[in-house]
């Protein structure tokens, strides 16, 4: 019976914390995934794939791949890392330092260490993405090298999920703050 694969105990899917509901874990996962489409779009440009930008644009495919690609890759990595930090609001590593850190591992940190940057991030992201969404038509109309047609649709589909990142981060931040006040 022990050799039956159905009897093997699986590790928990997530690091369970008191007060973290499955819905909050799903919201954190969704928040971390909102950055992915724009990162893929940016990496396509870095690889030299034409994404609809005209020859007068810094994003025209003739500049890539090359040294300029490094900037796009670094921005993508930074954005992905920031997106993944959303998961810290529902995981143990968002409350205490990892045990593998010598001398400091396992120490809990004050909730404001996570709440202040997360709240500021939520506000900045919400404001920036909403402003970008509202003004994109004007920017696009003023730039003859901006994408149009199918390229514009791909661009829009790649960046629209970012509109959710700030509000989701805000919800997660409030839930984190409440949970840490109740459960320590």
PDB file of C-alpha atoms in Angstrom:
ATOM      1  CA  UNK A   1       0.000   0.000   0.000  1.00  0.00           C
ATOM      2  CA  UNK A   2       2.912   2.369   0.712  1.00  0.00           C
ATOM      3  CA  UNK A   3       4.059   2.043  -2.887  1.00  0.00           C
ATOM      4  CA  UNK A   4       0.669   3.215  -4.173  1.00  0.00           C
ATOM      5  CA  UNK A   5       1.181   6.738  -5.626  1.00  0.00           C
ATOM      6  CA  UNK A   6      -2.254   7.784  -4.346  1.00  0.00           C
ATOM      7  CA  UNK A   7      -1.067   7.248  -0.760  1.00  0.00           C
ATOM      8  CA  UNK A   8       1.948   9.563  -0.985  1.00  0.00           C
ATOM      9  CA  UNK A   9       1.560  12.629   1.211  1.00  0.00           C
ATOM     10  CA  UNK A  10       2.029  15.789  -0.771  1.00  0.00           C
ATOM     11  CA  UNK A  11       3.519  18.930   0.747  1.00  0.00           C
ATOM     12  CA  UNK A  12       1.086  21.794   1.269  1.00  0.00           C
ATOM     13  CA  UNK A  13       0.459  23.827  -1.894  1.00  0.00           C
ATOM     14  CA  UNK A  14       1.230  27.067  -0.080  1.00  0.00           C
ATOM     15  CA  UNK A  15       2.855  28.047   3.157  1.00  0.00           C
ATOM     16  CA  UNK A  16      -0.320  28.202   5.280  1.00  0.00           C
ATOM     17  CA  UNK A  17      -0.700  31.282   7.423  1.00  0.00           C
ATOM     18  CA  UNK A  18      -3.567  32.068   9.774  1.00  0.00           C
ATOM     19  CA  UNK A  19      -6.028  34.396   8.088  1.00  0.00           C
ATOM     20  CA  UNK A  20      -4.809  33.791   4.521  1.00  0.00           C
ATOM     21  CA  UNK A  21      -7.779  32.493   2.590  1.00  0.00           C
ATOM     22  CA  UNK A  22      -7.585  30.624  -0.698  1.00  0.00           C
ATOM     23  CA  UNK A  23      -9.176  33.695  -2.309  1.00  0.00           C
ATOM     24  CA  UNK A  24      -6.316  35.904  -1.093  1.00  0.00           C
ATOM     25  CA  UNK A  25      -3.766  33.413  -2.417  1.00  0.00           C
ATOM     26  CA  UNK A  26      -5.524  33.472  -5.803  1.00  0.00           C
ATOM     27  CA  UNK A  27      -5.590  37.287  -5.810  1.00  0.00           C
ATOM     28  CA  UNK A  28      -1.866  37.375  -5.041  1.00  0.00           C
ATOM     29  CA  UNK A  29      -1.171  34.930  -7.862  1.00  0.00           C
ATOM     30  CA  UNK A  30      -3.324  36.993 -10.225  1.00  0.00           C
ATOM     31  CA  UNK A  31      -1.540  40.193  -9.169  1.00  0.00           C
ATOM     32  CA  UNK A  32       1.830  38.612  -9.874  1.00  0.00           C
ATOM     33  CA  UNK A  33       0.645  37.410 -13.286  1.00  0.00           C
ATOM     34  CA  UNK A  34      -0.666  40.808 -14.450  1.00  0.00           C
ATOM     35  CA  UNK A  35       2.882  41.839 -15.366  1.00  0.00           C
ATOM     36  CA  UNK A  36       3.576  38.818 -17.555  1.00  0.00           C
ATOM     37  CA  UNK A  37       1.937  39.889 -20.870  1.00  0.00           C
ATOM     38  CA  UNK A  38       3.732  43.261 -20.986  1.00  0.00           C
ATOM     39  CA  UNK A  39       7.010  41.562 -20.095  1.00  0.00           C
ATOM     40  CA  UNK A  40       6.598  39.076 -22.950  1.00  0.00           C
ATOM     41  CA  UNK A  41       5.779  41.959 -25.316  1.00  0.00           C
ATOM     42  CA  UNK A  42       8.897  43.847 -24.189  1.00  0.00           C
ATOM     43  CA  UNK A  43      11.090  40.747 -24.571  1.00  0.00           C
ATOM     44  CA  UNK A  44       9.758  40.302 -28.107  1.00  0.00           C
ATOM     45  CA  UNK A  45      11.029  43.786 -28.926  1.00  0.00           C
ATOM     46  CA  UNK A  46      14.369  43.028 -27.252  1.00  0.00           C
ATOM     47  CA  UNK A  47      14.666  39.949 -29.475  1.00  0.00           C
ATOM     48  CA  UNK A  48      14.130  42.077 -32.590  1.00  0.00           C
ATOM     49  CA  UNK A  49      10.601  40.926 -33.376  1.00  0.00           C
ATOM     50  CA  UNK A  50       8.686  43.720 -35.161  1.00  0.00           C
ATOM     51  CA  UNK A  51       5.927  44.938 -32.847  1.00  0.00           C
ATOM     52  CA  UNK A  52       4.519  47.729 -34.993  1.00  0.00           C
ATOM     53  CA  UNK A  53       6.778  50.642 -34.060  1.00  0.00           C
ATOM     54  CA  UNK A  54       7.865  52.816 -36.978  1.00  0.00           C
ATOM     55  CA  UNK A  55      11.464  53.628 -37.953  1.00  0.00           C
ATOM     56  CA  UNK A  56      11.423  56.910 -36.013  1.00  0.00           C
ATOM     57  CA  UNK A  57      10.736  55.117 -32.726  1.00  0.00           C
ATOM     58  CA  UNK A  58      13.339  53.878 -30.245  1.00  0.00           C
ATOM     59  CA  UNK A  59      11.332  50.633 -30.167  1.00  0.00           C
ATOM     60  CA  UNK A  60      11.678  49.932 -33.898  1.00  0.00           C
ATOM     61  CA  UNK A  61      12.889  46.389 -34.477  1.00  0.00           C
ATOM     62  CA  UNK A  62      15.978  47.564 -36.388  1.00  0.00           C
ATOM     63  CA  UNK A  63      17.593  48.595 -33.070  1.00  0.00           C
ATOM     64  CA  UNK A  64      17.216  45.088 -31.628  1.00  0.00           C
ATOM     65  CA  UNK A  65      18.708  42.764 -30.670  1.00  0.00           C
ATOM     66  CA  UNK A  66      21.687  44.723 -29.467  1.00  0.00           C
ATOM     67  CA  UNK A  67      22.924  46.667 -26.481  1.00  0.00           C
ATOM     68  CA  UNK A  68      19.552  48.387 -26.238  1.00  0.00           C
ATOM     69  CA  UNK A  69      17.993  44.989 -25.585  1.00  0.00           C
ATOM     70  CA  UNK A  70      19.737  44.861 -22.215  1.00  0.00           C
ATOM     71  CA  UNK A  71      17.663  47.804 -20.970  1.00  0.00           C
ATOM     72  CA  UNK A  72      14.426  46.095 -21.981  1.00  0.00           C
ATOM     73  CA  UNK A  73      15.510  42.836 -20.350  1.00  0.00           C
ATOM     74  CA  UNK A  74      16.479  44.628 -17.114  1.00  0.00           C
ATOM     75  CA  UNK A  75      13.170  46.513 -17.006  1.00  0.00           C
ATOM     76  CA  UNK A  76      11.372  43.213 -17.578  1.00  0.00           C
ATOM     77  CA  UNK A  77      13.302  41.487 -14.777  1.00  0.00           C
ATOM     78  CA  UNK A  78      12.593  44.361 -12.397  1.00  0.00           C
ATOM     79  CA  UNK A  79       8.899  44.328 -13.265  1.00  0.00           C
ATOM     80  CA  UNK A  80       8.702  40.540 -12.819  1.00  0.00           C
ATOM     81  CA  UNK A  81      10.441  40.737  -9.426  1.00  0.00           C
ATOM     82  CA  UNK A  82       8.082  43.481  -8.264  1.00  0.00           C
ATOM     83  CA  UNK A  83       5.118  41.458  -9.493  1.00  0.00           C
ATOM     84  CA  UNK A  84       6.288  38.410  -7.573  1.00  0.00           C
ATOM     85  CA  UNK A  85       6.535  40.462  -4.377  1.00  0.00           C
ATOM     86  CA  UNK A  86       2.721  40.457  -4.344  1.00  0.00           C
ATOM     87  CA  UNK A  87       2.994  36.830  -3.265  1.00  0.00           C
ATOM     88  CA  UNK A  88       4.857  37.897  -0.128  1.00  0.00           C
ATOM     89  CA  UNK A  89       1.656  39.432   1.199  1.00  0.00           C
ATOM     90  CA  UNK A  90       0.148  35.949   1.557  1.00  0.00           C
ATOM     91  CA  UNK A  91       3.269  33.875   2.274  1.00  0.00           C
ATOM     92  CA  UNK A  92       5.463  33.404   5.310  1.00  0.00           C
ATOM     93  CA  UNK A  93       8.450  35.056   3.596  1.00  0.00           C
ATOM     94  CA  UNK A  94       6.386  38.250   3.618  1.00  0.00           C
ATOM     95  CA  UNK A  95       6.408  38.224   7.422  1.00  0.00           C
ATOM     96  CA  UNK A  96       9.795  36.888   8.425  1.00  0.00           C
ATOM     97  CA  UNK A  97      13.266  36.636   7.012  1.00  0.00           C
ATOM     98  CA  UNK A  98      14.114  33.273   5.442  1.00  0.00           C
ATOM     99  CA  UNK A  99      15.817  30.860   7.839  1.00  0.00           C
ATOM    100  CA  UNK A 100      18.801  30.447   5.528  1.00  0.00           C
ATOM    101  CA  UNK A 101      19.963  34.033   6.222  1.00  0.00           C
ATOM    102  CA  UNK A 102      22.785  33.683   8.789  1.00  0.00           C
ATOM    103  CA  UNK A 103      22.104  35.394  12.109  1.00  0.00           C
ATOM    104  CA  UNK A 104      18.815  36.950  10.989  1.00  0.00           C
ATOM    105  CA  UNK A 105      16.859  34.009   9.586  1.00  0.00           C
ATOM    106  CA  UNK A 106      13.460  33.436  11.120  1.00  0.00           C
ATOM    107  CA  UNK A 107      13.098  36.931  12.565  1.00  0.00           C
ATOM    108  CA  UNK A 108       9.741  38.542  12.001  1.00  0.00           C
ATOM    109  CA  UNK A 109       9.663  42.070  10.742  1.00  0.00           C
ATOM    110  CA  UNK A 110       7.211  44.844  11.529  1.00  0.00           C
ATOM    111  CA  UNK A 111       4.151  44.823   9.233  1.00  0.00           C
ATOM    112  CA  UNK A 112       4.896  48.373   8.066  1.00  0.00           C
ATOM    113  CA  UNK A 113       8.064  47.094   6.372  1.00  0.00           C
ATOM    114  CA  UNK A 114       5.759  45.437   3.841  1.00  0.00           C
ATOM    115  CA  UNK A 115       2.679  47.664   4.102  1.00  0.00           C
ATOM    116  CA  UNK A 116       4.309  51.026   3.341  1.00  0.00           C
ATOM    117  CA  UNK A 117       6.058  50.028   0.095  1.00  0.00           C
ATOM    118  CA  UNK A 118       3.094  47.877  -0.990  1.00  0.00           C
ATOM    119  CA  UNK A 119       0.586  50.688  -0.355  1.00  0.00           C
ATOM    120  CA  UNK A 120       2.768  53.235  -2.135  1.00  0.00           C
ATOM    121  CA  UNK A 121       3.269  50.779  -4.982  1.00  0.00           C
ATOM    122  CA  UNK A 122      -0.473  50.192  -5.257  1.00  0.00           C
ATOM    123  CA  UNK A 123      -1.155  53.933  -5.436  1.00  0.00           C
ATOM    124  CA  UNK A 124       1.613  54.632  -7.960  1.00  0.00           C
ATOM    125  CA  UNK A 125       0.697  51.652 -10.127  1.00  0.00           C
ATOM    126  CA  UNK A 126      -2.995  52.504 -10.137  1.00  0.00           C
ATOM    127  CA  UNK A 127      -2.339  56.150 -10.953  1.00  0.00           C
ATOM    128  CA  UNK A 128       0.294  55.452 -13.594  1.00  0.00           C
ATOM    129  CA  UNK A 129      -1.582  52.722 -15.429  1.00  0.00           C
ATOM    130  CA  UNK A 130      -4.891  54.604 -15.372  1.00  0.00           C
ATOM    131  CA  UNK A 131      -3.213  57.774 -16.639  1.00  0.00           C
ATOM    132  CA  UNK A 132      -1.458  55.755 -19.346  1.00  0.00           C
ATOM    133  CA  UNK A 133      -4.713  54.119 -20.396  1.00  0.00           C
ATOM    134  CA  UNK A 134      -6.559  57.433 -20.570  1.00  0.00           C
ATOM    135  CA  UNK A 135      -3.824  59.306 -22.446  1.00  0.00           C
ATOM    136  CA  UNK A 136      -2.605  56.523 -24.776  1.00  0.00           C
ATOM    137  CA  UNK A 137      -4.925  57.598 -27.590  1.00  0.00           C
ATOM    138  CA  UNK A 138      -3.506  61.131 -27.474  1.00  0.00           C
ATOM    139  CA  UNK A 139       0.066  59.866 -27.315  1.00  0.00           C
ATOM    140  CA  UNK A 140      -0.583  57.421 -30.133  1.00  0.00           C
ATOM    141  CA  UNK A 141      -2.201  60.105 -32.299  1.00  0.00           C
ATOM    142  CA  UNK A 142       0.761  62.444 -31.755  1.00  0.00           C
ATOM    143  CA  UNK A 143       3.354  59.789 -32.631  1.00  0.00           C
ATOM    144  CA  UNK A 144       3.286  58.652 -36.249  1.00  0.00           C
ATOM    145  CA  UNK A 145       5.650  55.778 -35.365  1.00  0.00           C
ATOM    146  CA  UNK A 146       3.336  54.274 -32.729  1.00  0.00           C
ATOM    147  CA  UNK A 147       1.724  50.906 -33.470  1.00  0.00           C
ATOM    148  CA  UNK A 148      -1.579  50.766 -35.333  1.00  0.00           C
ATOM    149  CA  UNK A 149      -3.975  48.020 -36.380  1.00  0.00           C
ATOM    150  CA  UNK A 150      -3.112  44.522 -35.182  1.00  0.00           C
ATOM    151  CA  UNK A 151       0.139  45.724 -33.564  1.00  0.00           C
ATOM    152  CA  UNK A 152      -1.858  48.233 -31.488  1.00  0.00           C
ATOM    153  CA  UNK A 153      -4.281  45.489 -30.423  1.00  0.00           C
ATOM    154  CA  UNK A 154      -1.384  43.259 -29.351  1.00  0.00           C
ATOM    155  CA  UNK A 155       0.178  46.160 -27.461  1.00  0.00           C
ATOM    156  CA  UNK A 156      -3.120  46.943 -25.740  1.00  0.00           C
ATOM    157  CA  UNK A 157      -3.786  43.308 -24.815  1.00  0.00           C
ATOM    158  CA  UNK A 158      -0.277  43.133 -23.379  1.00  0.00           C
ATOM    159  CA  UNK A 159      -0.669  46.206 -21.198  1.00  0.00           C
ATOM    160  CA  UNK A 160      -4.351  46.099 -20.177  1.00  0.00           C
ATOM    161  CA  UNK A 161      -3.707  43.494 -17.405  1.00  0.00           C
ATOM    162  CA  UNK A 162      -1.442  46.034 -15.693  1.00  0.00           C
ATOM    163  CA  UNK A 163      -4.585  48.047 -14.905  1.00  0.00           C
ATOM    164  CA  UNK A 164      -5.427  45.319 -12.358  1.00  0.00           C
ATOM    165  CA  UNK A 165      -2.012  45.190 -10.699  1.00  0.00           C
ATOM    166  CA  UNK A 166      -2.377  48.336  -8.536  1.00  0.00           C
ATOM    167  CA  UNK A 167      -5.906  47.647  -7.276  1.00  0.00           C
ATOM    168  CA  UNK A 168      -5.094  43.978  -6.565  1.00  0.00           C
ATOM    169  CA  UNK A 169      -1.956  45.030  -4.709  1.00  0.00           C
ATOM    170  CA  UNK A 170      -4.084  47.485  -2.722  1.00  0.00           C
ATOM    171  CA  UNK A 171      -6.564  44.775  -1.705  1.00  0.00           C
ATOM    172  CA  UNK A 172      -3.721  42.443  -0.738  1.00  0.00           C
ATOM    173  CA  UNK A 173      -2.008  45.178   1.264  1.00  0.00           C
ATOM    174  CA  UNK A 174      -5.155  45.953   3.284  1.00  0.00           C
ATOM    175  CA  UNK A 175      -5.711  42.232   3.907  1.00  0.00           C
ATOM    176  CA  UNK A 176      -2.061  41.819   4.980  1.00  0.00           C
ATOM    177  CA  UNK A 177      -2.301  44.765   7.371  1.00  0.00           C
ATOM    178  CA  UNK A 178      -5.530  43.455   8.917  1.00  0.00           C
ATOM    179  CA  UNK A 179      -4.193  39.927   9.191  1.00  0.00           C
ATOM    180  CA  UNK A 180      -0.937  41.009  10.805  1.00  0.00           C
ATOM    181  CA  UNK A 181      -2.832  43.174  13.318  1.00  0.00           C
ATOM    182  CA  UNK A 182      -5.050  40.229  14.279  1.00  0.00           C
ATOM    183  CA  UNK A 183      -2.608  37.313  14.048  1.00  0.00           C
ATOM    184  CA  UNK A 184       0.637  39.131  14.791  1.00  0.00           C
TER     185      UNK A 184
END
